[in-house]
PDB file of C-alpha atoms in Angstrom:
ATOM      1  CA  MET A   1      -1.139  14.453  -9.347  1.00  0.00           C
ATOM      2  CA  ARG A   2      -1.496  10.703  -9.499  1.00  0.00           C
ATOM      3  CA  THR A   3      -3.237  10.115  -6.204  1.00  0.00           C
ATOM      4  CA  THR A   4      -5.908   7.607  -5.358  1.00  0.00           C
ATOM      5  CA  ARG A   5      -8.567   6.440  -7.725  1.00  0.00           C
ATOM      6  CA  LEU A   6     -10.806   3.457  -7.397  1.00  0.00           C
ATOM      7  CA  LEU A   7     -12.084   1.681 -10.416  1.00  0.00           C
ATOM      8  CA  ALA A   8     -15.093  -0.389  -9.460  1.00  0.00           C
ATOM      9  CA  SER A   9     -17.917  -1.785 -11.524  1.00  0.00           C
ATOM     10  CA  GLY A  10     -21.630  -1.104 -11.315  1.00  0.00           C
ATOM     11  CA  LEU A  11     -21.839  -4.462  -9.550  1.00  0.00           C
ATOM     12  CA  ILE A  12     -19.626  -3.179  -6.765  1.00  0.00           C
ATOM     13  CA  ALA A  13     -21.597   0.076  -6.644  1.00  0.00           C
ATOM     14  CA  LEU A  14     -24.689  -1.948  -5.753  1.00  0.00           C
ATOM     15  CA  ALA A  15     -22.733  -3.626  -2.975  1.00  0.00           C
ATOM     16  CA  VAL A  16     -21.699  -0.186  -1.702  1.00  0.00           C
ATOM     17  CA  ALA A  17     -25.305   0.833  -1.205  1.00  0.00           C
ATOM     18  CA  ALA A  18     -26.172  -2.463   0.453  1.00  0.00           C
ATOM     19  CA  CYS A  19     -23.224  -2.501   2.829  1.00  0.00           C
ATOM     20  CA  SER A  20     -23.412   1.179   3.717  1.00  0.00           C
ATOM     21  CA  SER A  21     -27.066   1.020   4.645  1.00  0.00           C
ATOM     22  CA  ALA A  22     -26.427  -1.972   6.869  1.00  0.00           C
ATOM     23  CA  GLY A  23     -23.141  -1.167   8.555  1.00  0.00           C
ATOM     24  CA  ALA A  24     -22.181   2.515   8.320  1.00  0.00           C
ATOM     25  CA  SER A  25     -23.584   5.733   9.611  1.00  0.00           C
ATOM     26  CA  PRO A  26     -25.932   7.692   7.290  1.00  0.00           C
ATOM     27  CA  SER A  27     -23.345  10.442   6.885  1.00  0.00           C
ATOM     28  CA  SER A  28     -20.862   7.996   5.343  1.00  0.00           C
ATOM     29  CA  ALA A  29     -23.248   6.373   2.845  1.00  0.00           C
ATOM     30  CA  PRO A  30     -22.312   6.912  -0.813  1.00  0.00           C
ATOM     31  CA  SER A  31     -24.501   8.412  -3.494  1.00  0.00           C
ATOM     32  CA  GLU A  32     -26.960   5.966  -5.045  1.00  0.00           C
ATOM     33  CA  ALA A  33     -25.730   7.075  -8.473  1.00  0.00           C
ATOM     34  CA  ALA A  34     -22.099   6.098  -7.850  1.00  0.00           C
ATOM     35  CA  SER A  35     -20.799   3.744 -10.515  1.00  0.00           C
ATOM     36  CA  VAL A  36     -17.473   3.675 -12.369  1.00  0.00           C
ATOM     37  CA  ALA A  37     -15.556   1.299 -14.619  1.00  0.00           C
ATOM     38  CA  PRO A  38     -13.442  -1.618 -13.322  1.00  0.00           C
ATOM     39  CA  SER A  39      -9.694  -1.216 -12.797  1.00  0.00           C
ATOM     40  CA  ASP A  40      -7.025  -2.453 -15.191  1.00  0.00           C
ATOM     41  CA  GLY A  41      -6.120  -6.022 -14.314  1.00  0.00           C
ATOM     42  CA  ALA A  42      -8.197  -6.193 -11.140  1.00  0.00           C
ATOM     43  CA  SER A  43     -10.836  -8.844 -10.720  1.00  0.00           C
ATOM     44  CA  VAL A  44     -14.219  -7.656  -9.515  1.00  0.00           C
ATOM     45  CA  ALA A  45     -15.541  -9.475  -6.474  1.00  0.00           C
ATOM     46  CA  PRO A  46     -19.156 -10.653  -6.450  1.00  0.00           C
ATOM     47  CA  SER A  47     -21.646  -8.222  -4.999  1.00  0.00           C
ATOM     48  CA  ALA A  48     -22.712  -8.779  -1.397  1.00  0.00           C
ATOM     49  CA  SER A  49     -26.214  -8.717  -0.033  1.00  0.00           C
ATOM     50  CA  ALA A  50     -27.314  -6.253   2.629  1.00  0.00           C
ATOM     51  CA  ASP A  51     -27.500  -9.090   5.165  1.00  0.00           C
ATOM     52  CA  ALA A  52     -23.965 -10.273   4.341  1.00  0.00           C
ATOM     53  CA  CYS A  53     -22.582  -6.770   4.928  1.00  0.00           C
ATOM     54  CA  ALA A  54     -24.541  -6.076   8.093  1.00  0.00           C
ATOM     55  CA  THR A  55     -21.987  -5.548  10.857  1.00  0.00           C
ATOM     56  CA  ASP A  56     -23.270  -8.410  12.992  1.00  0.00           C
ATOM     57  CA  SER A  57     -23.210 -10.751   9.979  1.00  0.00           C
ATOM     58  CA  LEU A  58     -19.627 -10.087   8.881  1.00  0.00           C
ATOM     59  CA  ALA A  59     -17.403 -13.175   9.063  1.00  0.00           C
ATOM     60  CA  VAL A  60     -14.606 -11.554  11.090  1.00  0.00           C
ATOM     61  CA  VAL A  61     -11.841 -13.531  12.783  1.00  0.00           C
ATOM     62  CA  THR A  62     -12.831 -12.227  16.226  1.00  0.00           C
ATOM     63  CA  ALA A  63     -16.466 -11.491  17.007  1.00  0.00           C
ATOM     64  CA  GLY A  64     -17.158  -7.790  17.529  1.00  0.00           C
ATOM     65  CA  THR A  65     -13.680  -6.760  16.326  1.00  0.00           C
ATOM     66  CA  PHE A  66     -12.297  -5.699  12.944  1.00  0.00           C
ATOM     67  CA  THR A  67      -8.708  -6.985  12.804  1.00  0.00           C
ATOM     68  CA  ILE A  68      -6.192  -5.310  10.487  1.00  0.00           C
ATOM     69  CA  GLY A  69      -2.736  -6.675   9.760  1.00  0.00           C
ATOM     70  CA  THR A  70       0.426  -4.848   8.710  1.00  0.00           C
ATOM     71  CA  ASP A  71       4.190  -5.332   8.937  1.00  0.00           C
ATOM     72  CA  ASN A  72       6.402  -4.131  11.787  1.00  0.00           C
ATOM     73  CA  PRO A  73       8.153  -1.676  11.763  1.00  0.00           C
ATOM     74  CA  ALA A  74       5.138   0.251  10.486  1.00  0.00           C
ATOM     75  CA  TYR A  75       6.654   2.897   8.248  1.00  0.00           C
ATOM     76  CA  PRO A  76       5.566   6.510   7.798  1.00  0.00           C
ATOM     77  CA  PRO A  77       3.901   8.046   5.862  1.00  0.00           C
ATOM     78  CA  TYR A  78       1.589   5.027   5.953  1.00  0.00           C
ATOM     79  CA  PHE A  79       1.690   4.917   9.754  1.00  0.00           C
ATOM     80  CA  ALA A  80       2.676   8.108  11.541  1.00  0.00           C
ATOM     81  CA  GLU A  81       4.986   8.260  14.497  1.00  0.00           C
ATOM     82  CA  ASN A  82       3.101   8.811  17.735  1.00  0.00           C
ATOM     83  CA  ALA A  83       3.108  12.480  18.762  1.00  0.00           C
ATOM     84  CA  SER A  84       4.231  11.486  22.263  1.00  0.00           C
ATOM     85  CA  GLY A  85       7.337   9.840  20.834  1.00  0.00           C
ATOM     86  CA  THR A  86       6.342   6.396  22.066  1.00  0.00           C
ATOM     87  CA  ALA A  87       4.525   3.764  20.040  1.00  0.00           C
ATOM     88  CA  THR A  88       1.915   1.312  21.294  1.00  0.00           C
ATOM     89  CA  ALA A  89       3.553  -2.092  21.870  1.00  0.00           C
ATOM     90  CA  PRO A  90       4.597  -4.015  19.822  1.00  0.00           C
ATOM     91  CA  TRP A  91       4.720  -1.363  17.114  1.00  0.00           C
ATOM     92  CA  GLU A  92       8.007   0.203  16.080  1.00  0.00           C
ATOM     93  CA  LEU A  93       8.528   3.517  14.335  1.00  0.00           C
ATOM     94  CA  GLY A  94       4.957   4.198  13.179  1.00  0.00           C
ATOM     95  CA  ASP A  95       1.894   3.439  15.304  1.00  0.00           C
ATOM     96  CA  PRO A  96      -1.086   1.962  13.387  1.00  0.00           C
ATOM     97  CA  THR A  97      -3.396   2.332  16.385  1.00  0.00           C
ATOM     98  CA  THR A  98      -3.526   6.149  16.252  1.00  0.00           C
ATOM     99  CA  GLY A  99      -5.391   6.660  12.982  1.00  0.00           C
ATOM    100  CA  GLU A 100      -2.521   8.886  11.806  1.00  0.00           C
ATOM    101  CA  GLY A 101      -0.760   8.040   8.548  1.00  0.00           C
ATOM    102  CA  PHE A 102      -2.277   7.055   5.214  1.00  0.00           C
ATOM    103  CA  GLU A 103      -2.949   3.353   5.815  1.00  0.00           C
ATOM    104  CA  SER A 104      -3.761   3.757   9.496  1.00  0.00           C
ATOM    105  CA  ALA A 105      -6.408   6.343   8.646  1.00  0.00           C
ATOM    106  CA  LEU A 106      -7.644   4.180   5.775  1.00  0.00           C
ATOM    107  CA  GLY A 107      -7.983   1.120   8.024  1.00  0.00           C
ATOM    108  CA  PHE A 108     -10.158   2.975  10.497  1.00  0.00           C
ATOM    109  CA  ALA A 109     -12.197   4.497   7.652  1.00  0.00           C
ATOM    110  CA  ILE A 110     -12.898   1.053   6.145  1.00  0.00           C
ATOM    111  CA  ALA A 111     -13.858  -0.259   9.586  1.00  0.00           C
ATOM    112  CA  ASP A 112     -16.226   2.684  10.055  1.00  0.00           C
ATOM    113  CA  ARG A 113     -17.960   1.997   6.738  1.00  0.00           C
ATOM    114  CA  LEU A 114     -18.473  -1.589   7.884  1.00  0.00           C
ATOM    115  CA  GLY A 115     -20.010  -0.413  11.146  1.00  0.00           C
ATOM    116  CA  PHE A 116     -17.090  -0.791  13.578  1.00  0.00           C
ATOM    117  CA  THR A 117     -16.111   1.959  15.999  1.00  0.00           C
ATOM    118  CA  LYS A 118     -12.467   2.904  16.535  1.00  0.00           C
ATOM    119  CA  ASP A 119     -12.278   0.935  19.785  1.00  0.00           C
ATOM    120  CA  GLN A 120     -13.486  -2.162  17.907  1.00  0.00           C
ATOM    121  CA  VAL A 121     -10.439  -2.115  15.604  1.00  0.00           C
ATOM    122  CA  ALA A 122      -7.391  -4.251  16.433  1.00  0.00           C
ATOM    123  CA  TRP A 123      -4.021  -4.151  14.623  1.00  0.00           C
ATOM    124  CA  VAL A 124      -1.808  -7.253  14.395  1.00  0.00           C
ATOM    125  CA  VAL A 125       1.730  -7.807  13.096  1.00  0.00           C
ATOM    126  CA  VAL A 126       1.853  -9.642   9.748  1.00  0.00           C
ATOM    127  CA  PRO A 127       5.170  -9.848   7.845  1.00  0.00           C
ATOM    128  CA  PHE A 128       4.756  -8.584   4.284  1.00  0.00           C
ATOM    129  CA  ALA A 129       5.087 -11.893   2.426  1.00  0.00           C
ATOM    130  CA  ASN A 130       2.832 -13.686   4.928  1.00  0.00           C
ATOM    131  CA  ALA A 131      -0.097 -11.443   4.023  1.00  0.00           C
ATOM    132  CA  PHE A 132      -0.735 -13.147   0.687  1.00  0.00           C
ATOM    133  CA  ALA A 133       0.754 -16.577   1.489  1.00  0.00           C
ATOM    134  CA  PRO A 134      -1.661 -19.532   1.222  1.00  0.00           C
ATOM    135  CA  GLY A 135      -3.881 -20.434   4.150  1.00  0.00           C
ATOM    136  CA  GLU A 136      -6.204 -18.870   6.675  1.00  0.00           C
ATOM    137  CA  LYS A 137      -5.303 -15.439   8.015  1.00  0.00           C
ATOM    138  CA  THR A 138      -5.041 -13.926  11.476  1.00  0.00           C
ATOM    139  CA  PHE A 139      -6.571 -10.710  10.142  1.00  0.00           C
ATOM    140  CA  ASP A 140      -9.742  -9.559   8.421  1.00  0.00           C
ATOM    141  CA  ILE A 141      -7.783  -7.307   6.061  1.00  0.00           C
ATOM    142  CA  ASP A 142      -4.103  -6.497   5.651  1.00  0.00           C
ATOM    143  CA  LEU A 143      -2.912  -3.011   4.649  1.00  0.00           C
ATOM    144  CA  ASN A 144       0.789  -2.991   3.813  1.00  0.00           C
ATOM    145  CA  GLN A 145       1.346  -1.346   0.403  1.00  0.00           C
ATOM    146  CA  VAL A 146       0.557  -4.669  -1.264  1.00  0.00           C
ATOM    147  CA  THR A 147       0.549  -4.100  -5.008  1.00  0.00           C
ATOM    148  CA  PHE A 148      -2.091  -6.004  -6.981  1.00  0.00           C
ATOM    149  CA  THR A 149      -0.670  -8.830  -9.080  1.00  0.00           C
ATOM    150  CA  GLU A 150      -2.446 -11.778 -10.673  1.00  0.00           C
ATOM    151  CA  GLU A 151       0.020 -14.129  -8.988  1.00  0.00           C
ATOM    152  CA  ARG A 152      -0.989 -12.932  -5.533  1.00  0.00           C
ATOM    153  CA  THR A 153      -4.677 -13.482  -6.293  1.00  0.00           C
ATOM    154  CA  GLN A 154      -3.964 -17.209  -6.581  1.00  0.00           C
ATOM    155  CA  THR A 155      -3.490 -17.470  -2.815  1.00  0.00           C
ATOM    156  CA  ALA A 156      -5.397 -14.494  -1.390  1.00  0.00           C
ATOM    157  CA  ASP A 157      -8.155 -12.030  -2.217  1.00  0.00           C
ATOM    158  CA  LEU A 158      -6.970  -8.572  -3.254  1.00  0.00           C
ATOM    159  CA  THR A 159      -9.447  -5.727  -3.239  1.00  0.00           C
ATOM    160  CA  GLU A 160      -9.931  -2.944  -5.724  1.00  0.00           C
ATOM    161  CA  GLY A 161      -7.199  -0.302  -5.462  1.00  0.00           C
ATOM    162  CA  TYR A 162      -6.987   2.318  -2.746  1.00  0.00           C
ATOM    163  CA  TYR A 163      -3.783   4.023  -3.932  1.00  0.00           C
ATOM    164  CA  PHE A 164      -2.203   4.352  -7.380  1.00  0.00           C
ATOM    165  CA  GLY A 165       1.436   5.388  -7.717  1.00  0.00           C
ATOM    166  CA  ASN A 166       4.818   4.744  -9.280  1.00  0.00           C
ATOM    167  CA  GLN A 167       7.929   2.882  -8.251  1.00  0.00           C
ATOM    168  CA  SER A 168      10.959   5.116  -7.627  1.00  0.00           C
ATOM    169  CA  LEU A 169      14.721   4.956  -7.220  1.00  0.00           C
ATOM    170  CA  VAL A 170      16.668   6.116  -4.160  1.00  0.00           C
ATOM    171  CA  ALA A 171      20.460   6.580  -4.188  1.00  0.00           C
ATOM    172  CA  LEU A 172      23.096   8.325  -2.114  1.00  0.00           C
ATOM    173  CA  LYS A 173      23.573  11.955  -3.126  1.00  0.00           C
ATOM    174  CA  ASP A 174      27.252  11.517  -3.958  1.00  0.00           C
ATOM    175  CA  SER A 175      26.641   8.444  -6.132  1.00  0.00           C
ATOM    176  CA  PRO A 176      26.841   8.596  -9.947  1.00  0.00           C
ATOM    177  CA  VAL A 177      23.319   7.132  -9.921  1.00  0.00           C
ATOM    178  CA  ALA A 178      22.013  10.330  -8.338  1.00  0.00           C
ATOM    179  CA  LYS A 179      22.911  12.260 -11.478  1.00  0.00           C
ATOM    180  CA  ALA A 180      20.948   9.990 -13.818  1.00  0.00           C
ATOM    181  CA  THR A 181      18.045  11.489 -15.737  1.00  0.00           C
ATOM    182  CA  SER A 182      17.194   8.455 -17.871  1.00  0.00           C
ATOM    183  CA  ILE A 183      16.747   4.710 -17.439  1.00  0.00           C
ATOM    184  CA  ALA A 184      19.501   4.089 -19.995  1.00  0.00           C
ATOM    185  CA  GLU A 185      22.020   5.675 -17.613  1.00  0.00           C
ATOM    186  CA  LEU A 186      21.165   3.108 -14.916  1.00  0.00           C
ATOM    187  CA  LYS A 187      21.980  -0.086 -16.809  1.00  0.00           C
ATOM    188  CA  ASP A 188      25.414  -0.798 -15.329  1.00  0.00           C
ATOM    189  CA  PHE A 189      24.639  -0.311 -11.635  1.00  0.00           C
ATOM    190  CA  VAL A 190      23.517  -2.720  -8.902  1.00  0.00           C
ATOM    191  CA  PHE A 191      20.076  -2.184  -7.405  1.00  0.00           C
ATOM    192  CA  GLY A 192      18.212  -3.849  -4.564  1.00  0.00           C
ATOM    193  CA  ALA A 193      14.668  -4.285  -3.265  1.00  0.00           C
ATOM    194  CA  GLN A 194      12.642  -6.239  -0.734  1.00  0.00           C
ATOM    195  CA  VAL A 195      11.815  -9.835  -1.639  1.00  0.00           C
ATOM    196  CA  GLY A 196       8.413 -10.530  -3.126  1.00  0.00           C
ATOM    197  CA  THR A 197       7.690  -6.924  -4.059  1.00  0.00           C
ATOM    198  CA  THR A 198       6.824  -5.265  -7.348  1.00  0.00           C
ATOM    199  CA  SER A 199       9.766  -2.969  -6.590  1.00  0.00           C
ATOM    200  CA  TYR A 200      12.028  -5.947  -7.272  1.00  0.00           C
ATOM    201  CA  ASP A 201      10.073  -6.654 -10.453  1.00  0.00           C
ATOM    202  CA  ALA A 202      10.544  -3.031 -11.532  1.00  0.00           C
ATOM    203  CA  ILE A 203      14.328  -3.410 -11.354  1.00  0.00           C
ATOM    204  CA  ASN A 204      14.269  -6.354 -13.735  1.00  0.00           C
ATOM    205  CA  GLU A 205      11.448  -5.227 -16.018  1.00  0.00           C
ATOM    206  CA  ILE A 206      11.848  -1.433 -16.215  1.00  0.00           C
ATOM    207  CA  ILE A 207      15.537  -0.766 -15.471  1.00  0.00           C
ATOM    208  CA  ALA A 208      16.682  -4.180 -16.791  1.00  0.00           C
ATOM    209  CA  PRO A 209      20.265  -3.701 -15.506  1.00  0.00           C
ATOM    210  CA  THR A 210      23.236  -5.706 -16.732  1.00  0.00           C
ATOM    211  CA  LYS A 211      24.013  -6.789 -13.153  1.00  0.00           C
ATOM    212  CA  THR A 212      21.840  -9.078 -11.046  1.00  0.00           C
ATOM    213  CA  ALA A 213      19.553  -7.280  -8.626  1.00  0.00           C
ATOM    214  CA  ALA A 214      20.056  -7.846  -4.901  1.00  0.00           C
ATOM    215  CA  VAL A 215      17.076  -9.065  -2.886  1.00  0.00           C
ATOM    216  CA  TYR A 216      16.501  -8.496   0.847  1.00  0.00           C
ATOM    217  CA  ASP A 217      14.079  -9.853   3.432  1.00  0.00           C
ATOM    218  CA  THR A 218      13.100  -6.341   4.534  1.00  0.00           C
ATOM    219  CA  ASN A 219      13.354  -2.757   3.345  1.00  0.00           C
ATOM    220  CA  ASP A 220      15.543  -2.063   6.390  1.00  0.00           C
ATOM    221  CA  ALA A 221      18.105  -4.575   5.123  1.00  0.00           C
ATOM    222  CA  ALA A 222      18.044  -2.998   1.661  1.00  0.00           C
ATOM    223  CA  ILE A 223      18.467   0.472   3.164  1.00  0.00           C
ATOM    224  CA  GLU A 224      21.451  -0.748   5.198  1.00  0.00           C
ATOM    225  CA  ALA A 225      23.016  -2.121   2.013  1.00  0.00           C
ATOM    226  CA  LEU A 226      22.499   1.211   0.298  1.00  0.00           C
ATOM    227  CA  SER A 227      24.062   3.101   3.201  1.00  0.00           C
ATOM    228  CA  ALA A 228      27.026   0.713   3.235  1.00  0.00           C
ATOM    229  CA  GLY A 229      27.575   1.053  -0.520  1.00  0.00           C
ATOM    230  CA  THR A 230      26.844  -2.609  -1.189  1.00  0.00           C
ATOM    231  CA  ILE A 231      24.275  -1.556  -3.779  1.00  0.00           C
ATOM    232  CA  ASP A 232      24.012   1.623  -5.833  1.00  0.00           C
ATOM    233  CA  GLY A 233      20.308   2.220  -5.367  1.00  0.00           C
ATOM    234  CA  ILE A 234      17.111   0.863  -3.862  1.00  0.00           C
ATOM    235  CA  VAL A 235      13.771   0.687  -5.654  1.00  0.00           C
ATOM    236  CA  VAL A 236      10.662   1.329  -3.536  1.00  0.00           C
ATOM    237  CA  ASP A 237       7.248   2.888  -3.990  1.00  0.00           C
ATOM    238  CA  LEU A 238       7.274   6.678  -4.049  1.00  0.00           C
ATOM    239  CA  PRO A 239       5.862   7.345  -0.561  1.00  0.00           C
ATOM    240  CA  THR A 240       8.458   5.011   0.967  1.00  0.00           C
ATOM    241  CA  ALA A 241      11.199   6.779  -1.012  1.00  0.00           C
ATOM    242  CA  ASP A 242      10.063  10.079   0.470  1.00  0.00           C
ATOM    243  CA  PHE A 243      10.381   8.701   3.996  1.00  0.00           C
ATOM    244  CA  ILE A 244      13.784   7.100   3.362  1.00  0.00           C
ATOM    245  CA  THR A 245      15.257  10.347   2.048  1.00  0.00           C
ATOM    246  CA  ASN A 246      13.683  12.657   4.608  1.00  0.00           C
ATOM    247  CA  VAL A 247      14.016  10.535   7.740  1.00  0.00           C
ATOM    248  CA  GLN A 248      16.044   7.341   7.445  1.00  0.00           C
ATOM    249  CA  VAL A 249      19.119   8.113   5.338  1.00  0.00           C
ATOM    250  CA  GLU A 250      20.509  11.615   5.691  1.00  0.00           C
ATOM    251  CA  ASN A 251      22.523  11.707   2.460  1.00  0.00           C
ATOM    252  CA  ALA A 252      19.984   9.956   0.206  1.00  0.00           C
ATOM    253  CA  THR A 253      17.924  11.407  -2.622  1.00  0.00           C
ATOM    254  CA  ILE A 254      15.057  10.303  -4.857  1.00  0.00           C
ATOM    255  CA  VAL A 255      16.645  10.008  -8.298  1.00  0.00           C
ATOM    256  CA  GLY A 256      13.262   9.787  -9.997  1.00  0.00           C
ATOM    257  CA  GLN A 257      10.097   7.795 -10.474  1.00  0.00           C
ATOM    258  CA  PHE A 258       9.285   5.256 -13.171  1.00  0.00           C
ATOM    259  CA  GLU A 259       6.344   5.336 -15.492  1.00  0.00           C
ATOM    260  CA  GLY A 260       5.451   2.359 -17.599  1.00  0.00           C
ATOM    261  CA  GLY A 261       5.249  -1.329 -16.953  1.00  0.00           C
ATOM    262  CA  THR A 262       2.101  -2.791 -15.480  1.00  0.00           C
ATOM    263  CA  PRO A 263      -0.237  -0.161 -13.969  1.00  0.00           C
ATOM    264  CA  GLU A 264       0.042  -0.576 -10.204  1.00  0.00           C
ATOM    265  CA  HIS A 265      -2.227  -0.048  -7.266  1.00  0.00           C
ATOM    266  CA  PHE A 266      -2.263  -1.027  -3.611  1.00  0.00           C
ATOM    267  CA  SER A 267      -4.958  -3.468  -2.504  1.00  0.00           C
ATOM    268  CA  ALA A 268      -6.165  -4.696   0.861  1.00  0.00           C
ATOM    269  CA  VAL A 269      -5.491  -8.426   1.319  1.00  0.00           C
ATOM    270  CA  LEU A 270      -7.994 -10.969   2.622  1.00  0.00           C
ATOM    271  CA  THR A 271      -8.190 -14.747   2.915  1.00  0.00           C
ATOM    272  CA  LYS A 272      -8.780 -16.396  -0.454  1.00  0.00           C
ATOM    273  CA  ASP A 273     -12.518 -16.390  -1.290  1.00  0.00           C
ATOM    274  CA  SER A 274     -13.315 -14.450   1.876  1.00  0.00           C
ATOM    275  CA  PRO A 275     -16.986 -13.527   2.320  1.00  0.00           C
ATOM    276  CA  LEU A 276     -15.722 -10.121   3.484  1.00  0.00           C
ATOM    277  CA  THR A 277     -14.098  -9.162   0.178  1.00  0.00           C
ATOM    278  CA  ALA A 278     -17.175  -7.724  -1.551  1.00  0.00           C
ATOM    279  CA  CYS A 279     -18.058  -5.726   1.568  1.00  0.00           C
ATOM    280  CA  VAL A 280     -14.525  -4.292   1.833  1.00  0.00           C
ATOM    281  CA  ASP A 281     -14.576  -3.467  -1.892  1.00  0.00           C
ATOM    282  CA  ALA A 282     -17.857  -1.663  -1.275  1.00  0.00           C
ATOM    283  CA  ALA A 283     -16.372   0.289   1.629  1.00  0.00           C
ATOM    284  CA  ILE A 284     -13.365   1.321  -0.483  1.00  0.00           C
ATOM    285  CA  ALA A 285     -15.697   2.372  -3.287  1.00  0.00           C
ATOM    286  CA  SER A 286     -17.675   4.607  -0.955  1.00  0.00           C
ATOM    287  CA  LEU A 287     -14.473   6.188   0.388  1.00  0.00           C
ATOM    288  CA  THR A 288     -13.479   6.958  -3.194  1.00  0.00           C
ATOM    289  CA  ASP A 289     -16.861   8.270  -4.250  1.00  0.00           C
ATOM    290  CA  ASP A 290     -17.109  10.784  -1.398  1.00  0.00           C
ATOM    291  CA  GLY A 291     -13.504  12.001  -1.822  1.00  0.00           C
ATOM    292  CA  THR A 292     -12.140  10.536   1.415  1.00  0.00           C
ATOM    293  CA  LEU A 293      -9.286   8.655  -0.281  1.00  0.00           C
ATOM    294  CA  ASP A 294      -8.171  11.750  -2.180  1.00  0.00           C
ATOM    295  CA  GLU A 295      -8.238  13.744   1.057  1.00  0.00           C
ATOM    296  CA  LEU A 296      -6.106  11.138   2.836  1.00  0.00           C
ATOM    297  CA  ALA A 297      -3.612  11.039  -0.048  1.00  0.00           C
ATOM    298  CA  SER A 298      -3.372  14.829  -0.139  1.00  0.00           C
ATOM    299  CA  LYS A 299      -2.717  14.910   3.600  1.00  0.00           C
ATOM    300  CA  TRP A 300      -0.228  12.063   3.926  1.00  0.00           C
ATOM    301  CA  LEU A 301       1.270  11.639   0.430  1.00  0.00           C
ATOM    302  CA  PRO A 302       1.601  15.203  -0.903  1.00  0.00           C
ATOM    303  CA  PHE A 303       4.837  14.856  -2.886  1.00  0.00           C
ATOM    304  CA  GLN A 304       3.788  13.117  -6.110  1.00  0.00           C
ATOM    305  CA  ASP A 305       4.375  15.963  -8.547  1.00  0.00           C
ATOM    306  CA  THR A 306       7.767  17.057  -7.202  1.00  0.00           C
ATOM    307  CA  VAL A 307       9.716  13.923  -8.216  1.00  0.00           C
ATOM    308  CA  PRO A 308      11.017  13.805 -11.831  1.00  0.00           C
ATOM    309  CA  VAL A 309      10.056  10.968 -14.130  1.00  0.00           C
ATOM    310  CA  LEU A 310      12.992   8.956 -15.467  1.00  0.00           C
ATOM    311  CA  LYS A 311      12.695   8.759 -19.241  1.00  0.00           C
ATOM    312  CA  PRO A 312      13.904   5.750 -21.270  1.00  0.00           C
TER     313      PRO A 312
END
């Protein structure tokens, strides 16, 4: 199962020990021996001193609060629907404030490692493309399935990875696309994806169809186009595909997942050259080292091995 793995350097491991001792409870501190190799393509942030990662020293946007951004609607399984059936305003669909769902739980876990309690965490709405746009941010970190790319690091800081997974293809069950078992069978169809995503890149680079891919401002717009038959399939990350087919579109199916292309992982986003980046990297490293990230992936993203891989 390709679940979470963090690839951090020995330099980051030192930051883990420093930040954990200053900001997190003793029970959440990582082993002093923790040290693994850096991730493919990811830049390693400078290590942070113990003083820089002390909770009271963190350069947060609002004193005493750890502010996390994500898009709205907040989609399951990253943000679970509230058990009561109502979401905290202004959130639609999923509710980041509950701690339920993969990225909601992750956000609170990162905050905890930095020394913030649950009631010191605030969630704010940040449209996907705004997260890594140039300029100062309204958040301390953004968690929104943002795939690491070198281009995005030109305008924002992206942390080491917290989730590793494949892109996948969703189609209507009665579509010829649904019967495809190889990438070669997909060449003559029209596919769509959200603007600015690596899902859109996957259409052009992995499928490489003969027809121009459609691009949409949101996943909702792409899903509507799929339902209306305007496009033959939508490319999204695998967890999102699972939600689309199980909740959003009754007659949709996951055709398969893609392997190949650039290895992908989700990163938290911060302001470019943020003094928080090394501390957040350290928190993510500690959550990896003690198995927390694998536990969260197993709980909220349990479907990785059930989806076939589309061969060339």
